[in-house]
Amino acid sequence: MHTSSSPANIIASPPPKSKPGASNTHGNNERQNTAGTEAMATTSTASATAPTTTFGFDDEEFSEGVMAGLDIDFCVAIDFTSSNGDPGKPGTQHYSRDGMMNDYKEAIAAISDTIEKYSSNKKYPVWGFGAKFDGEVRHIFQCGGSATAKGIKGVLDAYRTVFETDLIMSGPSVVNSVLMAAAARSKQFYIQKNMQYCVLLILTAGMVSDLESTQKLVQSYRDLQIPLSVIVEGIGRANFSEFHQWSGAPSDVRGRFKFVEFREHRFDPDSLSREALQNVPQEVVNYFLQRKDNIICGIKSFDKQNSHFLDLYSEVKNRSFLPPCGLFVLGCRTWIMLWL
């Protein structure tokens, strides 16, 4: 995948399509590790566009903030390790028949629906990890035929196309390559000095193999002022206690990281979205305030007991485009409203 914002050298091209008439082996796991998988609820009525949760912005009011330059980028990474079970068998994590929504689809739809309200181009990279094709385990590979997917439907389509390939679900669960790809994409926002911020959603059916190195990566991105928040969603009934412990640590220890279990919000996409994105508004605020180029300044906080909003008020005093970059720069007073 060759884009200016993604490290092409660490992202494998998408797995080849299955040949016509050939047996599709994507569901033949190298090890039948279906322990911890959970039967899919067939009574769920969620759809790809059902969630209506927002960060708490009023659309009309927040449009001023978007026009001022704030733009949320979004990356999705999906677990294709054998811990998900055989996707061709009912009750496994990736199983989906006749287009029905499985847990992965519902989790993606709930978060994507919220994020895309604050994304200007709605073009999101979709990556997979933990599967084998061409005899090699891939810790990151492109899902779908394009480097980015367009909107929620595009993300779900990119996910679906993986199961049309000869990919074999394997392991282990390693997300460091996914983190590095998202960080490389996000770093461009800092270099360009614009008001873009990235949210990486990782969906996994189990703990990562090297948690310590993963934690160090996430913590380093905050220290390096990379505009990136990492959200991990646990799918199924695996033991996610270490993710919970990490997510519950003080912010200076955990970095910009949040963990949430899908099954705790299975029938409430609004609740899932609110819980998963709970820390993002404050992380966005903190990132821009810590920058030394005065993109945002002037803070006024409301009483949190009377309002669930942190209001960053200002009016654009000077809006200019600086040649040759053509970058929109906010003056000393910019208006944005962020939900806590």
CSV table of N, CA, C and O in Angstrom, one decimal, residues 145 180 204 211-212 248 330:
chain,number,residue,atom,x,y,z
A,145,GLY,N,-9.5,-3.8,-1.7
A,145,GLY,CA,-8.6,-3.5,-2.9
A,145,GLY,C,-8.0,-2.2,-2.9
A,145,GLY,O,-7.1,-1.9,-3.8
A,180,MET,N,2.5,1.1,14.5
A,180,MET,CA,3.5,1.9,13.8
A,180,MET,C,2.9,2.5,12.5
A,180,MET,O,3.3,3.7,12.1
A,204,THR,N,-9.9,-7.2,18.6
A,204,THR,CA,-9.1,-8.4,18.9
A,204,THR,C,-9.9,-9.4,19.7
A,204,THR,O,-10.7,-9.0,20.6
A,211,LEU,N,2.6,-7.7,25.4
A,211,LEU,CA,1.9,-6.5,25.9
A,211,LEU,C,2.9,-5.4,26.3
A,211,LEU,O,2.6,-4.2,26.1
A,212,GLU,N,4.0,-5.8,26.9
A,212,GLU,CA,4.9,-4.7,27.4
A,212,GLU,C,5.5,-3.8,26.2
A,212,GLU,O,5.5,-2.6,26.4
A,248,GLY,N,-7.2,1.2,32.9
A,248,GLY,CA,-7.6,1.8,34.2
A,248,GLY,C,-6.4,2.6,34.9
A,248,GLY,O,-6.6,3.2,35.9
A,330,LEU,N,-5.0,28.7,12.8
A,330,LEU,CA,-6.0,29.4,13.7
A,330,LEU,C,-5.3,30.5,14.4
A,330,LEU,O,-4.1,30.4,14.8
